[in-house]
């Protein structure tokens, strides 16, 4: 037990000390978090009226970001599969980073649903037994369960492995391997459940499509690894953590394939909507071409498509994807492009036109933007702290030492 | 263990703790640990602390789901709601809780040939059901439709003419269809909305968490969300209210048409029907073979909106 407390003490210590750039980064995120809190406080005081949502468009930026980030969380499996199923050793080293990434993403997801609630004070109605959960009928109750379950799994695996490493003992397979396997399926389930949340609504033809879940997964498996790819380079720059070339190679391949599938599914959807051109295609028409002069989303979706195509072309071409610079550009394109596609391109047009044919447009208010920014900053904040605590243990600069309960005074930033 | 007991448990535990003889310091610590909110409670004597705490657990925050409340608990809640309305709006109101009647399944029929699009039903509804005036919440939408089409997309909701009806148009009011297979109740994560035995889909405004999933699921655009505190002039408040229908809603929750269940469960007509100058609206008990609505169903050309979605509405349209 004493060792366990020591383990926590050491990690907290790691989080508190660091080079100046570390404090600057945290300070910067802290400012954004303050802005977000101010926005949320304002929203709590005045109600959701301060957002631009309406009875016609009842979900906006919050749920759009939520949807996108669920995908990021799910993407952690794209590191777990090559590592544990294909047993690529280099990948095994970085699954830790993927799992910490998933934890931060889930934290953001939970925050996004909370800020979207009209009555956050009644959150306890969602707690099984205490409240009254409509399970298994409501997809939203599924979402609550799978997201929290995923959070627990992803807290357990890295927590256990790090603790073992800290003590200098080899981990016992039985204590974490089953969870690794479960986490693969679980990750797919969190994003599928989120997709079913939309796909299950018969009254919303734009969402009521079988291809929503596969599209979600494909885009998530492009974006998540893109984030990791960028993060790894930053970690390499600021710490002594080394990433093998093999890792980048695998990541690139995953992203390339996912991007291709994503684009293909998008094309299938577009074909279905525009070739059929039935009354059910109104939302798609609104999204891609605008209806009756309502064109708010048109520039967004075309920007998203251009970004997606650029990312896919770079990734799919053997020459262009060789250097890191091109790949980084393509990753940023994919991250931004798919973010628009999931938000402005999926959630909002689902509501336009409304079921009785009214067209109401939506773009987030300043308060919504501030809150979103704050939550994103919180996610990065959490991710930074997790990495800061975990990496020194992973690298081996922080270890438990029997003879020395007090830890060396010097900063142990790797 | 039943769910009822789970929700009662915190208050019981705290009360038990407080009855045990404890030194003052311990008592303070225990309270804070037990509730995390006790700091706000006055700590004059143990008894005062205990009753303040049990008040807290009986308060709105820990209120149970409508279906889990005993009749006595309901009475307490209704009294509290009446008191709150008095404090906030300065109006004496009576909040009842009429139960669904046996052997009754309500249905609404609307004669498209007679409706002239005057929207009197819309405003009668707003007045009857204590909807917010600013921003104005309306349960009924009247679509102005071009003759020859039944496609709601062709309809216009925001028409504004000197005179109705306009030539070449007909009018189609839409409100909650009280679906027999409602997509809205299916999706609610906390069962804050459900279908009653008489066919009315209701919402427990004190249980809804405001996620707006039901609003996204409803294919008839029948649900309205309280984005802010409802504003109703004091002298326009309808004092005859009920828990599941027209009492003044809190902020951040969903609301919708209930076929005026506080009236119809007592044998009266819905407000919109009484306001209609043309007699387009027909309302009654579908299970009564001698009722007017049964006669319409059996003799007229009747149809429902968006039949393909299989929501099986209790709201029908007919010509004649
Ligand atoms: S019309 Fe909409 S709100 Fe009314 S019961 Fe049907 S789905 Fe629910
Ligand atoms: S808004 Fe309220 S009634 Fe509607 S689904 Fe959410 S909790 Fe249920």
PDB file of C-alpha atoms in Angstrom, chain A residues 251-357:
ATOM      1  CA  UNK A 251       0.196   4.830 -38.331  1.00  0.00           C
ATOM      2  CA  UNK A 252       0.532   6.219 -41.836  1.00  0.00           C
ATOM      3  CA  UNK A 253      -0.830   3.066 -43.314  1.00  0.00           C
ATOM      4  CA  UNK A 254      -3.822   3.032 -40.960  1.00  0.00           C
ATOM      5  CA  UNK A 255      -4.605   6.642 -41.749  1.00  0.00           C
ATOM      6  CA  UNK A 256      -4.264   6.122 -45.493  1.00  0.00           C
ATOM      7  CA  UNK A 257      -6.644   3.182 -45.590  1.00  0.00           C
ATOM      8  CA  UNK A 258      -9.166   4.851 -43.269  1.00  0.00           C
ATOM      9  CA  UNK A 259      -9.162   8.026 -45.327  1.00  0.00           C
ATOM     10  CA  UNK A 260      -9.801   6.090 -48.519  1.00  0.00           C
ATOM     11  CA  UNK A 261     -12.688   4.178 -46.979  1.00  0.00           C
ATOM     12  CA  UNK A 262     -14.114   7.369 -45.506  1.00  0.00           C
ATOM     13  CA  UNK A 263     -14.053   9.132 -48.843  1.00  0.00           C
ATOM     14  CA  UNK A 264     -15.616   6.151 -50.546  1.00  0.00           C
ATOM     15  CA  UNK A 265     -18.472   6.013 -48.027  1.00  0.00           C
ATOM     16  CA  UNK A 266     -19.025   9.729 -48.400  1.00  0.00           C
ATOM     17  CA  UNK A 267     -19.245   9.291 -52.155  1.00  0.00           C
ATOM     18  CA  UNK A 268     -21.758   6.461 -51.720  1.00  0.00           C
ATOM     19  CA  UNK A 269     -23.944   8.675 -49.577  1.00  0.00           C
ATOM     20  CA  UNK A 270     -23.758  11.550 -52.001  1.00  0.00           C
ATOM     21  CA  UNK A 271     -24.640   9.248 -54.883  1.00  0.00           C
ATOM     22  CA  UNK A 272     -27.645   7.838 -53.089  1.00  0.00           C
ATOM     23  CA  UNK A 273     -28.969  11.247 -52.129  1.00  0.00           C
ATOM     24  CA  UNK A 274     -28.506  12.998 -55.444  1.00  0.00           C
ATOM     25  CA  UNK A 275     -29.219  10.212 -57.888  1.00  0.00           C
ATOM     26  CA  UNK A 276     -32.457   9.304 -56.136  1.00  0.00           C
ATOM     27  CA  UNK A 277     -33.289  12.945 -55.485  1.00  0.00           C
ATOM     28  CA  UNK A 278     -36.409  12.101 -53.488  1.00  0.00           C
ATOM     29  CA  UNK A 279     -38.044  14.243 -50.843  1.00  0.00           C
ATOM     30  CA  UNK A 280     -35.808  12.509 -48.332  1.00  0.00           C
ATOM     31  CA  UNK A 281     -32.756  14.139 -49.872  1.00  0.00           C
ATOM     32  CA  UNK A 282     -33.721  17.643 -48.783  1.00  0.00           C
ATOM     33  CA  UNK A 283     -31.137  17.744 -45.996  1.00  0.00           C
ATOM     34  CA  UNK A 284     -28.354  16.609 -48.289  1.00  0.00           C
ATOM     35  CA  UNK A 285     -29.399  19.196 -50.826  1.00  0.00           C
ATOM     36  CA  UNK A 286     -29.356  21.849 -48.142  1.00  0.00           C
ATOM     37  CA  UNK A 287     -25.893  20.757 -47.092  1.00  0.00           C
ATOM     38  CA  UNK A 288     -24.219  20.527 -50.481  1.00  0.00           C
ATOM     39  CA  UNK A 289     -26.033  23.105 -52.593  1.00  0.00           C
ATOM     40  CA  UNK A 290     -28.310  25.069 -50.278  1.00  0.00           C
ATOM     41  CA  UNK A 291     -32.093  25.366 -50.543  1.00  0.00           C
ATOM     42  CA  UNK A 292     -34.010  28.502 -51.529  1.00  0.00           C
ATOM     43  CA  UNK A 293     -31.068  30.736 -50.881  1.00  0.00           C
ATOM     44  CA  UNK A 294     -30.257  29.202 -47.500  1.00  0.00           C
ATOM     45  CA  UNK A 295     -26.611  28.339 -47.989  1.00  0.00           C
ATOM     46  CA  UNK A 296     -24.966  28.717 -44.600  1.00  0.00           C
ATOM     47  CA  UNK A 297     -23.441  25.238 -44.578  1.00  0.00           C
ATOM     48  CA  UNK A 298     -22.407  25.020 -48.203  1.00  0.00           C
ATOM     49  CA  UNK A 299     -18.966  26.631 -47.827  1.00  0.00           C
ATOM     50  CA  UNK A 300     -18.279  24.480 -44.783  1.00  0.00           C
ATOM     51  CA  UNK A 301     -18.988  21.160 -46.381  1.00  0.00           C
ATOM     52  CA  UNK A 302     -17.015  21.978 -49.511  1.00  0.00           C
ATOM     53  CA  UNK A 303     -14.061  23.099 -47.430  1.00  0.00           C
ATOM     54  CA  UNK A 304     -14.330  19.818 -45.571  1.00  0.00           C
ATOM     55  CA  UNK A 305     -14.416  17.852 -48.794  1.00  0.00           C
ATOM     56  CA  UNK A 306     -11.421  19.667 -50.226  1.00  0.00           C
ATOM     57  CA  UNK A 307      -9.462  19.061 -47.034  1.00  0.00           C
ATOM     58  CA  UNK A 308     -10.460  15.412 -46.997  1.00  0.00           C
ATOM     59  CA  UNK A 309      -9.475  14.927 -50.609  1.00  0.00           C
ATOM     60  CA  UNK A 310      -6.132  16.656 -50.090  1.00  0.00           C
ATOM     61  CA  UNK A 311      -5.426  14.502 -47.048  1.00  0.00           C
ATOM     62  CA  UNK A 312      -6.411  11.344 -48.854  1.00  0.00           C
ATOM     63  CA  UNK A 313      -4.375  12.117 -51.966  1.00  0.00           C
ATOM     64  CA  UNK A 314      -1.246  12.870 -49.962  1.00  0.00           C
ATOM     65  CA  UNK A 315      -1.635   9.805 -47.822  1.00  0.00           C
ATOM     66  CA  UNK A 316      -2.485   7.521 -50.688  1.00  0.00           C
ATOM     67  CA  UNK A 317       0.457   8.525 -52.824  1.00  0.00           C
ATOM     68  CA  UNK A 318       3.685   6.676 -52.030  1.00  0.00           C
ATOM     69  CA  UNK A 319       5.956   9.603 -52.945  1.00  0.00           C
ATOM     70  CA  UNK A 320       4.085  12.384 -51.196  1.00  0.00           C
ATOM     71  CA  UNK A 321       3.596  10.494 -48.005  1.00  0.00           C
ATOM     72  CA  UNK A 322       7.252   9.713 -47.592  1.00  0.00           C
ATOM     73  CA  UNK A 323       8.452  12.808 -45.740  1.00  0.00           C
ATOM     74  CA  UNK A 324       7.084  13.783 -42.379  1.00  0.00           C
ATOM     75  CA  UNK A 325       6.297  17.313 -43.481  1.00  0.00           C
ATOM     76  CA  UNK A 326       3.697  16.335 -46.096  1.00  0.00           C
ATOM     77  CA  UNK A 327       2.224  13.779 -43.777  1.00  0.00           C
ATOM     78  CA  UNK A 328       1.845  16.358 -41.049  1.00  0.00           C
ATOM     79  CA  UNK A 329       0.058  18.711 -43.406  1.00  0.00           C
ATOM     80  CA  UNK A 330      -2.226  15.914 -44.533  1.00  0.00           C
ATOM     81  CA  UNK A 331      -2.953  14.950 -40.936  1.00  0.00           C
ATOM     82  CA  UNK A 332      -3.978  18.479 -40.060  1.00  0.00           C
ATOM     83  CA  UNK A 333      -6.200  18.542 -43.169  1.00  0.00           C
ATOM     84  CA  UNK A 334      -7.850  15.299 -42.085  1.00  0.00           C
ATOM     85  CA  UNK A 335      -8.331  16.493 -38.511  1.00  0.00           C
ATOM     86  CA  UNK A 336      -9.964  19.744 -39.575  1.00  0.00           C
ATOM     87  CA  UNK A 337     -11.838  18.342 -42.564  1.00  0.00           C
ATOM     88  CA  UNK A 338     -13.455  15.540 -40.657  1.00  0.00           C
ATOM     89  CA  UNK A 339     -14.222  17.817 -37.734  1.00  0.00           C
ATOM     90  CA  UNK A 340     -16.289  20.014 -40.044  1.00  0.00           C
ATOM     91  CA  UNK A 341     -17.862  17.004 -41.702  1.00  0.00           C
ATOM     92  CA  UNK A 342     -19.002  15.551 -38.367  1.00  0.00           C
ATOM     93  CA  UNK A 343     -20.221  18.828 -36.974  1.00  0.00           C
ATOM     94  CA  UNK A 344     -21.586  21.265 -39.475  1.00  0.00           C
ATOM     95  CA  UNK A 345     -21.835  18.454 -41.982  1.00  0.00           C
ATOM     96  CA  UNK A 346     -23.740  15.821 -40.039  1.00  0.00           C
ATOM     97  CA  UNK A 347     -25.493  17.069 -36.912  1.00  0.00           C
ATOM     98  CA  UNK A 348     -26.806  20.388 -38.177  1.00  0.00           C
ATOM     99  CA  UNK A 349     -28.134  19.412 -41.632  1.00  0.00           C
ATOM    100  CA  UNK A 350     -29.950  16.492 -40.013  1.00  0.00           C
ATOM    101  CA  UNK A 351     -32.310  19.116 -38.586  1.00  0.00           C
ATOM    102  CA  UNK A 352     -32.708  21.120 -41.812  1.00  0.00           C
ATOM    103  CA  UNK A 353     -35.339  21.257 -43.129  1.00  0.00           C
ATOM    104  CA  UNK A 354     -37.377  20.524 -40.017  1.00  0.00           C
ATOM    105  CA  UNK A 355     -39.882  17.631 -40.074  1.00  0.00           C
ATOM    106  CA  UNK A 356     -42.619  20.039 -41.146  1.00  0.00           C
ATOM    107  CA  UNK A 357     -40.450  21.598 -43.820  1.00  0.00           C
TER     108      UNK A 357
END
